[in-house]
mmCIF file of N, CA and C in Angstrom:
data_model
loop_
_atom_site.group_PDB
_atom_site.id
_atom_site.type_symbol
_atom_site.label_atom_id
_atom_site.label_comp_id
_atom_site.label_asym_id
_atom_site.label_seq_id
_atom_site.Cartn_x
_atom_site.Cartn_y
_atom_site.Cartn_z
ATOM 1 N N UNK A 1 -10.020 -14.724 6.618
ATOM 2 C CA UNK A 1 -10.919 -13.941 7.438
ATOM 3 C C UNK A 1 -10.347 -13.852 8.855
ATOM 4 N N UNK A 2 -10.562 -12.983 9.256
ATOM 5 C CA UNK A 2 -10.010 -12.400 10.657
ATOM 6 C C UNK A 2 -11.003 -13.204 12.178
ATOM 7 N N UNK A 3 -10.013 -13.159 12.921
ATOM 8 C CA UNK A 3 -10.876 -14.515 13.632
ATOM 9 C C UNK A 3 -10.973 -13.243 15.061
ATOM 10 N N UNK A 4 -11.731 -12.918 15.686
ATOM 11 C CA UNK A 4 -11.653 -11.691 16.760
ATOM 12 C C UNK A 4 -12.195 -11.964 17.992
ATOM 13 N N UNK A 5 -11.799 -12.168 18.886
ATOM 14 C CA UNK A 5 -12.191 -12.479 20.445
ATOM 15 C C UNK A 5 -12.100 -11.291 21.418
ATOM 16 N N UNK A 6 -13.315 -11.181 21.479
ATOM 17 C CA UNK A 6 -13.573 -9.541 23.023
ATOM 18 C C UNK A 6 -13.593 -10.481 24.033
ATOM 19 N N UNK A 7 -13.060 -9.814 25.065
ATOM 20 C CA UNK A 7 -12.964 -10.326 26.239
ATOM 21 C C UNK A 7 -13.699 -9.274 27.126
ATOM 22 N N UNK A 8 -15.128 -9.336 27.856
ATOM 23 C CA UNK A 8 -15.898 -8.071 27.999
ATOM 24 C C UNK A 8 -16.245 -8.613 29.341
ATOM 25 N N UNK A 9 -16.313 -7.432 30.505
ATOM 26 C CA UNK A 9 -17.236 -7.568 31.337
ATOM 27 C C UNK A 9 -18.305 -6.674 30.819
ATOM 28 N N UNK A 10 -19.773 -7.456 31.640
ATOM 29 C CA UNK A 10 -21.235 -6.981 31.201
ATOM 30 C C UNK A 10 -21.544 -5.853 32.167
ATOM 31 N N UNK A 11 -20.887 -5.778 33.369
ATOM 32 C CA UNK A 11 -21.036 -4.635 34.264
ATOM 33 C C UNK A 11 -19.833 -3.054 33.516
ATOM 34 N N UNK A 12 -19.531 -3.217 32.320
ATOM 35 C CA UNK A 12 -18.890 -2.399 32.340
ATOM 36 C C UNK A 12 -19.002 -1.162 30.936
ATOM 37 N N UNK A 13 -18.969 -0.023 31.214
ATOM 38 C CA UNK A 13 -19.554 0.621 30.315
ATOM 39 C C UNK A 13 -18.603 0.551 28.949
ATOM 40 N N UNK A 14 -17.742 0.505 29.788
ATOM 41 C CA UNK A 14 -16.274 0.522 28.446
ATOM 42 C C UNK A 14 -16.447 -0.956 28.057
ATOM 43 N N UNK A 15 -16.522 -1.993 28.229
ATOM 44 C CA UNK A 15 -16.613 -3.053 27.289
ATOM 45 C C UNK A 15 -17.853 -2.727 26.735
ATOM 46 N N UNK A 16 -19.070 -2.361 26.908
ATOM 47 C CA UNK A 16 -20.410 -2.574 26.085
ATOM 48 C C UNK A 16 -19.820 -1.254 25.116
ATOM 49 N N UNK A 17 -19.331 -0.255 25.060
ATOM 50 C CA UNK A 17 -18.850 0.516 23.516
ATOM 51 C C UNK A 17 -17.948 -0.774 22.858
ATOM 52 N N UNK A 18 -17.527 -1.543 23.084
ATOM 53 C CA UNK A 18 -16.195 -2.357 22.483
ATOM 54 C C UNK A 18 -16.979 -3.221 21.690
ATOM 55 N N UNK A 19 -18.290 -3.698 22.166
ATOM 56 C CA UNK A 19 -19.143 -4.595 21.730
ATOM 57 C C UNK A 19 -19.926 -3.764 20.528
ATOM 58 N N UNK A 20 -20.090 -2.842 21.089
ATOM 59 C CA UNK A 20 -21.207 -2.039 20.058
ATOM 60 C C UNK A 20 -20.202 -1.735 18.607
ATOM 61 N N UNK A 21 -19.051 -1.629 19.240
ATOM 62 C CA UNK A 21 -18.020 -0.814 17.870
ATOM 63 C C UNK A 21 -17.776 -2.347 17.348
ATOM 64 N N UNK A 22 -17.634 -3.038 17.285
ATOM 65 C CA UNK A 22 -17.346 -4.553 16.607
ATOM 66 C C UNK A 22 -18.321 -5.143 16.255
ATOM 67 N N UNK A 23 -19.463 -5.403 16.842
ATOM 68 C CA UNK A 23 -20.912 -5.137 15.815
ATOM 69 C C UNK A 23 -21.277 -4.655 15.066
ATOM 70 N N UNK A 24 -20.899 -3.389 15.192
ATOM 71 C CA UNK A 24 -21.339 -2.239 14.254
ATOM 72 C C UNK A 24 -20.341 -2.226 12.657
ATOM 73 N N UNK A 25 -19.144 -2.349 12.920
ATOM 74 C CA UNK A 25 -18.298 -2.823 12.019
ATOM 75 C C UNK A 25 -18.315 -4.238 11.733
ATOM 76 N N UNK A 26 -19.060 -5.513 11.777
ATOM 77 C CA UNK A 26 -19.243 -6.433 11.159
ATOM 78 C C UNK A 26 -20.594 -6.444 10.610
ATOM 79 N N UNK A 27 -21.083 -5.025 9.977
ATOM 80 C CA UNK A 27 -22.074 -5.022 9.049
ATOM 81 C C UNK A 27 -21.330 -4.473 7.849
ATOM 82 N N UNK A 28 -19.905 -4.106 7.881
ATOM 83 C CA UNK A 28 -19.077 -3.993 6.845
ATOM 84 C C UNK A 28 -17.687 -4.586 6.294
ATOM 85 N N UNK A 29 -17.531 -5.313 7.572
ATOM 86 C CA UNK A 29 -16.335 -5.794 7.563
ATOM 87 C C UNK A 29 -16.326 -7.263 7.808
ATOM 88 N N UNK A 30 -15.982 -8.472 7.103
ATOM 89 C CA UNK A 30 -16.226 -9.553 7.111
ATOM 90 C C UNK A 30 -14.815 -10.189 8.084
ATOM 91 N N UNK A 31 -15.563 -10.378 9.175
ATOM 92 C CA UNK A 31 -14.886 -11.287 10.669
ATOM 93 C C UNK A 31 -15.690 -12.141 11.060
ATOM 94 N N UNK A 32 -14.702 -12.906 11.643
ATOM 95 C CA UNK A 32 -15.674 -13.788 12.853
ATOM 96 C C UNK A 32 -15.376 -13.482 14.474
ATOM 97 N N UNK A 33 -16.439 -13.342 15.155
ATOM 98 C CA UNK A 33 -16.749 -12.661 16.170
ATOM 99 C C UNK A 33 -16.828 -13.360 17.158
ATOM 100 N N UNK A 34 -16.152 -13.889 18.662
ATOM 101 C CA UNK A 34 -16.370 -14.279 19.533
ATOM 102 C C UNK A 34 -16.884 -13.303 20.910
ATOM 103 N N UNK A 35 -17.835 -13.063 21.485
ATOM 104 C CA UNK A 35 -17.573 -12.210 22.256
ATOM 105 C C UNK A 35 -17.497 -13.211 24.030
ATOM 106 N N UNK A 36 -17.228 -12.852 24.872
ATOM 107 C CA UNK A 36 -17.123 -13.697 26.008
ATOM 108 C C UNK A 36 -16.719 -12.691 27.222
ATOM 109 N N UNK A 37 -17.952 -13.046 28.164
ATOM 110 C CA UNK A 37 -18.075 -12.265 29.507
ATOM 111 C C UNK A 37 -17.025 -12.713 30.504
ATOM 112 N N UNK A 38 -15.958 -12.092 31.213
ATOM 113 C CA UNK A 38 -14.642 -12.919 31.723
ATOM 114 C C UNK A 38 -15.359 -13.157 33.208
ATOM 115 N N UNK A 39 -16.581 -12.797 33.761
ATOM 116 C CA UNK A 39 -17.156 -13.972 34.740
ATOM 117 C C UNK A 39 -17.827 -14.833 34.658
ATOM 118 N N UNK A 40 -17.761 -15.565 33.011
ATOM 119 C CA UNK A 40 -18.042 -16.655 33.221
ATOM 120 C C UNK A 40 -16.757 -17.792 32.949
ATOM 121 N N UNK A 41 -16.888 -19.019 32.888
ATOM 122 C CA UNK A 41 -15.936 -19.869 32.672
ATOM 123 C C UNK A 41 -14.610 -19.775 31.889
ATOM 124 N N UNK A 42 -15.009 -19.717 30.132
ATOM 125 C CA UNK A 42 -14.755 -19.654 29.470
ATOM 126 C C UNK A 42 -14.114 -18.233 28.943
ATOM 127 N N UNK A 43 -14.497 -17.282 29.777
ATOM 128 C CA UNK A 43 -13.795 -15.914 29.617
ATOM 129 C C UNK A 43 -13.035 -16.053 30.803
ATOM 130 N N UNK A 44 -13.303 -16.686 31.878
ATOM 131 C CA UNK A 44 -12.065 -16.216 32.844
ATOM 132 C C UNK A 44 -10.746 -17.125 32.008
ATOM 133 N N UNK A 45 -10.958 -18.441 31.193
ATOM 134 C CA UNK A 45 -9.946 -19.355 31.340
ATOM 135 C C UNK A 45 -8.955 -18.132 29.987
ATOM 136 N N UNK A 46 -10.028 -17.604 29.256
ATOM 137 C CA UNK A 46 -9.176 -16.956 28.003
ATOM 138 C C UNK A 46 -8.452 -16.013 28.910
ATOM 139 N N UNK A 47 -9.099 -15.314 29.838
ATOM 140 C CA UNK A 47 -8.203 -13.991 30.516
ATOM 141 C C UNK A 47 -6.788 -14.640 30.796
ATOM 142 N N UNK A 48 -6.945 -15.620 31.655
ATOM 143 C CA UNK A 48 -5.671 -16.725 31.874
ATOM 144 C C UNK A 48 -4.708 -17.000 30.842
ATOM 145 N N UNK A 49 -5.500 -17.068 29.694
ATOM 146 C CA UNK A 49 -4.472 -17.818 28.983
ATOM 147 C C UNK A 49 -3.656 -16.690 28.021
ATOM 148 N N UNK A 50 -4.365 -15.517 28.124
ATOM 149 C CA UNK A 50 -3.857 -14.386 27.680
ATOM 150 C C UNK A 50 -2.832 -13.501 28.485
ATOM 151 N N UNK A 51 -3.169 -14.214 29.834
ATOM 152 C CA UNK A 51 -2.424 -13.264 30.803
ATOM 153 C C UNK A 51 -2.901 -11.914 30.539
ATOM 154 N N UNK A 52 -4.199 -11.298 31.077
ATOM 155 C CA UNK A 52 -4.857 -10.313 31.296
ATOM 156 C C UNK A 52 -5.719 -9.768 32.274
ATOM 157 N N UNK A 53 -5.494 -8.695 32.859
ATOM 158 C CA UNK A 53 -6.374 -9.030 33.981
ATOM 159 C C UNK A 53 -7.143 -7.673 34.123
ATOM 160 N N UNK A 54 -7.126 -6.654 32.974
ATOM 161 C CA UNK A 54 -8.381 -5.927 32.791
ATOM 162 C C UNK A 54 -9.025 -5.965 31.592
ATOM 163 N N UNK A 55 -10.282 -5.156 31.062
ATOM 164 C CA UNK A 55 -10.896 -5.615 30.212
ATOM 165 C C UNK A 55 -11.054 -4.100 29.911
ATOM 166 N N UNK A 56 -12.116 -3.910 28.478
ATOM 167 C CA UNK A 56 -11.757 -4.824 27.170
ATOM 168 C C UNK A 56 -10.675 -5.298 26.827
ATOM 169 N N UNK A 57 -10.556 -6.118 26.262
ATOM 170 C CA UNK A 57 -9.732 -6.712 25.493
ATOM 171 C C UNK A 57 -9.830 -7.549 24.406
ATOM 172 N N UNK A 58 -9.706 -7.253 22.865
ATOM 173 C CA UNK A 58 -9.625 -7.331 21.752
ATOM 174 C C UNK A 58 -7.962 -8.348 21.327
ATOM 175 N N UNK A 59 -8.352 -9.566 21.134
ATOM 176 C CA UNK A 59 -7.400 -10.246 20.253
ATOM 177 C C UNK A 59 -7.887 -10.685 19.353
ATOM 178 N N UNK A 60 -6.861 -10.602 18.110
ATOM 179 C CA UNK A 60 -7.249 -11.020 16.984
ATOM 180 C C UNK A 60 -6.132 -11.822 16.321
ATOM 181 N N UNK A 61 -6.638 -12.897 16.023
ATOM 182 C CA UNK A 61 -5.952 -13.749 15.350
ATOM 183 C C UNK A 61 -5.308 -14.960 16.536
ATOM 184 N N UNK A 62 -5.635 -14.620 18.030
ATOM 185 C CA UNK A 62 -4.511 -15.481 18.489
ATOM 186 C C UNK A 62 -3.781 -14.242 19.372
ATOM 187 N N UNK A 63 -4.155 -12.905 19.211
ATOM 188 C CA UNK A 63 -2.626 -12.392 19.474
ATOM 189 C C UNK A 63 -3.241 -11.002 20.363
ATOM 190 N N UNK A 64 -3.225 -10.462 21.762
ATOM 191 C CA UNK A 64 -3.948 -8.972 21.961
ATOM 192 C C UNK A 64 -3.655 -8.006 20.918
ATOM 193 N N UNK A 65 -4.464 -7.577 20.243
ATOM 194 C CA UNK A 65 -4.230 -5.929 19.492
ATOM 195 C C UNK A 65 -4.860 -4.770 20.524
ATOM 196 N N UNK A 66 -5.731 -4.928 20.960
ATOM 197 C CA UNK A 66 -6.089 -3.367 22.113
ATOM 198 C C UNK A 66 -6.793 -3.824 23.507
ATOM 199 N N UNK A 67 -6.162 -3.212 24.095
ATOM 200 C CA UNK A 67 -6.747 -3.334 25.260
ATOM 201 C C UNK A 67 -7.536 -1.785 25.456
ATOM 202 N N UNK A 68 -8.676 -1.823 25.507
ATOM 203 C CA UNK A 68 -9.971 -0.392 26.274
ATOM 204 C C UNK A 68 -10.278 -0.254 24.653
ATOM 205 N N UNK A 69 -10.777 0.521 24.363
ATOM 206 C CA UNK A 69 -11.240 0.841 22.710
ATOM 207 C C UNK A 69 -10.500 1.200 22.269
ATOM 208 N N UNK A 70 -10.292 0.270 20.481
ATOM 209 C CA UNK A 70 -9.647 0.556 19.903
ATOM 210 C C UNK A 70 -9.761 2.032 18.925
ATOM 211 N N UNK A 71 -8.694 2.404 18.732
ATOM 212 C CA UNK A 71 -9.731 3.437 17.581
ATOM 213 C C UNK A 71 -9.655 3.145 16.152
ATOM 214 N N UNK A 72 -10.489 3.750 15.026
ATOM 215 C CA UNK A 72 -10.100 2.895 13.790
ATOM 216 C C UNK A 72 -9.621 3.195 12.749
ATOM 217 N N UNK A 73 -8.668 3.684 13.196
ATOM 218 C CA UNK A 73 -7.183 4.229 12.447
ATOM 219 C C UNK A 73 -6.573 2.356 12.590
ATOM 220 N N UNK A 74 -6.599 2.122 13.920
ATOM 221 C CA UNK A 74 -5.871 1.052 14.350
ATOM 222 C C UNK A 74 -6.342 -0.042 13.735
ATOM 223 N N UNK A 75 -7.503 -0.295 13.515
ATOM 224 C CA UNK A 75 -8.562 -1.618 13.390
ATOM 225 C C UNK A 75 -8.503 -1.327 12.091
ATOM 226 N N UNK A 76 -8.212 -0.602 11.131
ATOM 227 C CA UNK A 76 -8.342 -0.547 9.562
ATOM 228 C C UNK A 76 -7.550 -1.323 8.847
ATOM 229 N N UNK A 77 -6.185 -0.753 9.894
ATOM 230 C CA UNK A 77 -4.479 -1.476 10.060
ATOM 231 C C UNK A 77 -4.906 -2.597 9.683
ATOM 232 N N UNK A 78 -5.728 -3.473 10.844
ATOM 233 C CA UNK A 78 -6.119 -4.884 10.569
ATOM 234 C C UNK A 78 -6.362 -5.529 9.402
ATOM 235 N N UNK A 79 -6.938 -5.121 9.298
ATOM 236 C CA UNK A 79 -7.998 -5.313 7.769
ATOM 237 C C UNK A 79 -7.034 -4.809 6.416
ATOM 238 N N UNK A 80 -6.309 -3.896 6.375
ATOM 239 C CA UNK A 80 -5.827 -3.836 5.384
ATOM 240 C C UNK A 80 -4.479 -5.085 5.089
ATOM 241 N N UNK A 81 -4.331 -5.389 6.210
ATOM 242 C CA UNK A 81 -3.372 -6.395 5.983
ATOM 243 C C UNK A 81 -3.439 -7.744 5.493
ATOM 244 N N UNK A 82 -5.092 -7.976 4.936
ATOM 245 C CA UNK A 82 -5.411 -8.994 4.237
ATOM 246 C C UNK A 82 -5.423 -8.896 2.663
ATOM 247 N N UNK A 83 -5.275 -7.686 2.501
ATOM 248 C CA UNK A 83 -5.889 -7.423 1.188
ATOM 249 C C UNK A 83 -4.711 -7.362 0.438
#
């Protein structure tokens, strides 16, 4: 199973679609979902450790796949690579 970490600010319109599109696709798609606001602790330390310093940002597995929205041509990619 696919392990997926958003890295979102809450002031921002483009991370809340990033949130909505990864919600919305884990009513079909079996992930696990971290989401994390980068002003708080724990999202600034991931921004750090990702070396990132705008948002959205979508890693999966460990690794960035998109930074701003993905589209899901791209995110299918993902998923098919388990199967």
């Amino acid at each position: 199973m696919k392990n997926i970490i958003l890295l979102v600010g809450n002031w921002s319109k483009e991370s809340q679609e990033v949130k909505e599109f990864w919600l919305k696709l884990k009513k079909t798609k079996k992930f696990d979902l971290k989401i994390f606001d980068v002003s708080t602790k724990e999202g600034a330390e991931l921004m750090d450790r990702y070396e990132v310093s705008v948002i959205p940002v979508t890693i999966v597995d460990g690794e960035i796949k998109f930074i701003g929205i993905p589209d899901i041509k791209s995110v299918e990619e993902i998923f098919d690579e388990e199967d």
